[in-house]
Coordinates of C-alpha atoms in Angstrom, one line a residue:
Chain A
X1 CA 144.5 139.8 85.5
X2 CA 145.3 136.4 86.0
X3 CA 144.3 133.6 84.1
X4 CA 145.2 129.7 84.2
X5 CA 144.5 127.5 81.4
X6 CA 144.3 123.6 81.4
X7 CA 144.0 121.6 78.5
X8 CA 142.5 118.9 77.4
X9 CA 139.2 119.2 79.2
X10 CA 138.6 115.1 78.3
X11 CA 141.5 112.4 77.5
X12 CA 140.7 108.6 77.2
X13 CA 144.0 106.8 76.8
X14 CA 145.0 103.4 76.2
X15 CA 147.4 101.6 79.2
X16 CA 150.7 101.6 78.3
X17 CA 150.7 105.2 76.7
X18 CA 152.3 108.2 77.2
X19 CA 150.5 111.4 79.3
X20 CA 151.8 114.9 79.0
X21 CA 149.1 117.7 80.7
X22 CA 149.7 121.0 80.4
X23 CA 148.5 123.7 82.4
X24 CA 149.9 127.5 81.6
X25 CA 149.5 130.7 83.6
X26 CA 148.9 134.5 82.5
X27 CA 149.1 137.7 84.1
X28 CA 151.6 136.8 87.5
X29 CA 155.1 136.0 87.4
X30 CA 157.4 133.3 89.4
X31 CA 154.1 131.8 90.3
X32 CA 153.9 128.6 92.5
X33 CA 152.3 126.0 90.5
X34 CA 150.2 123.1 91.8
X35 CA 149.0 119.3 90.2
X36 CA 146.3 118.2 92.3
X37 CA 143.8 115.2 91.8
X38 CA 140.6 114.6 92.8
X39 CA 138.7 111.7 93.6
X40 CA 135.4 110.9 95.3
X41 CA 135.8 111.3 98.4
X42 CA 139.9 111.6 99.0
X43 CA 139.9 115.2 98.4
X44 CA 141.8 117.0 96.3
X45 CA 145.7 115.3 96.9
X46 CA 148.4 116.8 96.2
X47 CA 150.7 115.1 93.5
X48 CA 153.7 117.8 92.1
X49 CA 154.5 121.6 93.3
X50 CA 156.9 123.8 91.6
X51 CA 158.2 127.1 93.2
X52 CA 160.5 127.8 90.0
X53 CA 161.7 127.1 86.6
X54 CA 163.2 123.8 86.5
X55 CA 162.2 122.6 91.0
X56 CA 159.8 119.8 91.5
X57 CA 158.4 118.5 94.9
X58 CA 156.6 115.7 94.9
X59 CA 154.1 114.3 97.5
X60 CA 153.1 111.6 96.5
X61 CA 155.7 108.6 94.8
X62 CA 153.5 107.3 91.7
X63 CA 154.3 106.7 87.8
X64 CA 153.5 110.3 87.4
X65 CA 156.2 112.9 86.9
X66 CA 156.2 116.9 86.2
X67 CA 158.3 119.4 84.4
X68 CA 158.2 123.3 84.8
X69 CA 159.9 124.4 81.8
X70 CA 159.0 127.6 82.1
X71 CA 157.8 130.2 84.9
X72 CA 154.1 129.9 83.9
X73 CA 154.1 126.5 82.7
X74 CA 153.8 123.0 84.1
X75 CA 153.3 119.9 82.5
X76 CA 152.2 116.7 83.8
X77 CA 153.8 113.1 81.8
X78 CA 153.9 110.1 82.7
X79 CA 155.9 107.2 80.1
X80 CA 153.3 104.6 80.5
X81 CA 149.7 105.0 82.0
X82 CA 148.5 102.6 84.1
X83 CA 144.7 102.0 84.7
X84 CA 144.8 103.5 88.2
X85 CA 145.9 106.6 87.0
X86 CA 142.3 107.5 85.7
X87 CA 141.0 110.8 87.8
X88 CA 140.4 114.1 86.9
X89 CA 143.6 116.1 87.4
X90 CA 143.5 120.0 88.4
X91 CA 146.3 122.6 88.3
X92 CA 146.5 125.3 90.1
X93 CA 148.8 128.5 91.0
X94 CA 149.2 130.7 94.3
X95 CA 151.4 133.9 94.5
X96 CA 154.9 133.5 95.8
X97 CA 154.0 133.3 99.7
X98 CA 152.1 130.9 101.6
X99 CA 149.4 133.9 102.4
X100 CA 147.8 134.1 98.9
X101 CA 144.8 132.3 97.8
X102 CA 145.2 129.1 95.3
X103 CA 143.7 129.5 92.0
X104 CA 142.2 126.6 89.9
X105 CA 141.8 125.8 85.9
X106 CA 139.0 123.8 85.1
X107 CA 141.0 120.4 85.2
X108 CA 141.2 117.2 82.9
X109 CA 139.2 114.2 83.1
X110 CA 141.4 111.4 82.4
X111 CA 140.6 107.4 81.3
X112 CA 143.0 104.8 81.0
X113 CA 141.4 102.3 78.9
Chain B
X1 CA 153.9 117.3 107.2
X2 CA 151.1 119.0 107.9
X3 CA 147.7 117.7 107.2
X4 CA 143.8 118.4 107.0
X5 CA 140.9 116.2 108.5
X6 CA 137.6 117.2 107.7
X7 CA 135.1 114.8 109.5
X8 CA 132.3 114.9 107.7
X9 CA 131.9 113.0 104.3
X10 CA 128.4 113.7 104.0
X11 CA 126.3 116.5 105.2
X12 CA 122.2 116.7 104.0
X13 CA 120.3 119.4 105.6
X14 CA 117.0 121.5 104.7
X15 CA 117.0 124.5 103.4
X16 CA 116.7 127.6 105.9
X17 CA 118.4 124.7 109.0
X18 CA 122.1 125.8 110.0
X19 CA 125.3 124.5 109.0
X20 CA 128.2 124.5 110.6
X21 CA 131.3 121.6 109.0
X22 CA 134.8 120.5 110.8
X23 CA 137.9 121.8 109.8
X24 CA 140.8 120.3 112.0
X25 CA 144.3 120.6 111.1
X26 CA 147.5 119.4 112.4
X27 CA 151.0 122.1 112.2
X28 CA 151.9 124.0 115.7
X29 CA 153.3 126.8 113.6
X30 CA 151.8 130.2 111.8
X31 CA 149.3 129.1 108.9
X32 CA 146.8 130.1 106.6
X33 CA 143.9 128.7 106.5
X34 CA 141.4 128.5 103.6
X35 CA 137.8 127.5 102.7
X36 CA 136.8 126.6 98.9
X37 CA 133.7 125.5 97.1
X38 CA 133.1 122.9 93.9
X39 CA 130.0 123.6 92.7
X40 CA 128.5 120.6 90.5
X41 CA 129.9 121.2 87.2
X42 CA 132.1 123.9 88.1
X43 CA 135.7 124.9 89.3
X44 CA 137.0 125.3 92.6
X45 CA 136.5 128.9 94.2
X46 CA 137.6 130.6 97.1
X47 CA 134.7 131.1 100.0
X48 CA 136.9 132.7 102.8
X49 CA 140.3 133.1 104.2
X50 CA 142.5 133.5 107.1
X51 CA 145.7 134.7 107.7
X52 CA 145.4 136.8 111.0
X53 CA 144.1 139.3 113.0
X54 CA 139.9 138.6 114.1
X55 CA 139.9 134.8 113.8
X56 CA 135.9 135.5 113.1
X57 CA 136.0 135.4 109.2
X58 CA 133.9 136.4 107.0
X59 CA 133.4 135.1 103.3
X60 CA 130.5 135.4 100.6
X61 CA 127.4 133.7 100.1
X62 CA 126.9 134.4 104.1
X63 CA 129.8 131.7 104.8
X64 CA 131.7 132.3 107.8
X65 CA 134.4 130.8 110.2
X66 CA 136.3 131.0 112.9
X67 CA 140.1 130.1 113.3
X68 CA 140.5 128.2 117.2
X69 CA 144.2 127.9 117.8
X70 CA 144.1 126.3 120.7
X71 CA 142.0 123.8 118.9
X72 CA 143.9 123.7 115.7
X73 CA 140.3 124.3 113.8
X74 CA 138.6 126.3 111.0
X75 CA 135.2 125.3 111.4
X76 CA 132.7 126.7 108.0
X77 CA 129.0 127.8 109.3
X78 CA 126.1 129.7 108.0
X79 CA 122.9 130.5 109.6
X80 CA 120.6 129.6 107.1
X81 CA 121.5 127.0 104.0
X82 CA 119.9 127.5 100.7
X83 CA 119.3 124.9 97.8
X84 CA 122.1 126.5 95.9
X85 CA 124.6 125.7 98.4
X86 CA 124.6 122.2 97.6
X87 CA 128.2 121.3 97.1
X88 CA 131.8 120.3 98.2
X89 CA 133.4 122.4 100.8
X90 CA 137.0 121.8 101.1
X91 CA 138.9 123.2 103.4
X92 CA 142.8 123.9 103.7
X93 CA 146.1 125.0 104.8
X94 CA 149.5 126.4 104.6
X95 CA 152.0 127.4 106.6
X96 CA 154.4 130.2 106.2
X97 CA 156.8 130.4 103.2
X98 CA 156.6 128.7 99.8
X99 CA 154.9 125.5 101.5
X100 CA 152.5 124.3 99.5
X101 CA 148.7 124.2 100.0
X102 CA 147.3 121.0 101.6
X103 CA 143.9 120.4 101.1
X104 CA 141.2 117.8 103.4
X105 CA 138.7 115.2 102.0
X106 CA 136.4 117.6 101.1
X107 CA 132.4 117.4 102.9
X108 CA 129.7 117.1 100.0
X109 CA 126.8 119.5 101.5
X110 CA 123.4 118.3 100.2
X111 CA 120.6 121.0 101.1
X112 CA 116.9 119.9 100.3
X113 CA 113.5 121.7 99.9

């Protein structure tokens, strides 16, 4: 069966420090991968999605970037965190076609101080 | 770009009351529609989905949703809510091909005794 791993679960980082959140999927190949940010009252904001290795689409211009170095690995990064980057980040995957449901990781609570 | 609107930010109902949560999307082509639920402290999970066929879709835990193409709507319903239905509910849409899954801002449901 397929599983999705996202870590760390919580993270406290100072302003200006770098960020690296990792997400890996097991049990499937060539998944679509997503990074969302969830904020109270704002739902799930799509940040990045990827349909294949090295293919990243950015939905919202911001201080973050994403990379997909391997088929089942998706990384969310920042060179210098801002206070406004605090939030709850979710990784998700679905099959290679649009009519498949998405499966979510447990999320990372990032607090920038 | 497609977007999803959930008109109710917070709904408060008594146990046994009927529920209807609104969801409208903006996309004129073929769409795939989803409702997800997030119980307190848990990750997102799928309630139900519509790809094609019967526009009335049955999901888990007694939930159903009706796709009305002419109204671009996919409202979620349950005839009699329980306290355990207290959660946040998200509507999501994707279109054909490798387009990303886009979520609404969510509706928080509080069921009181």
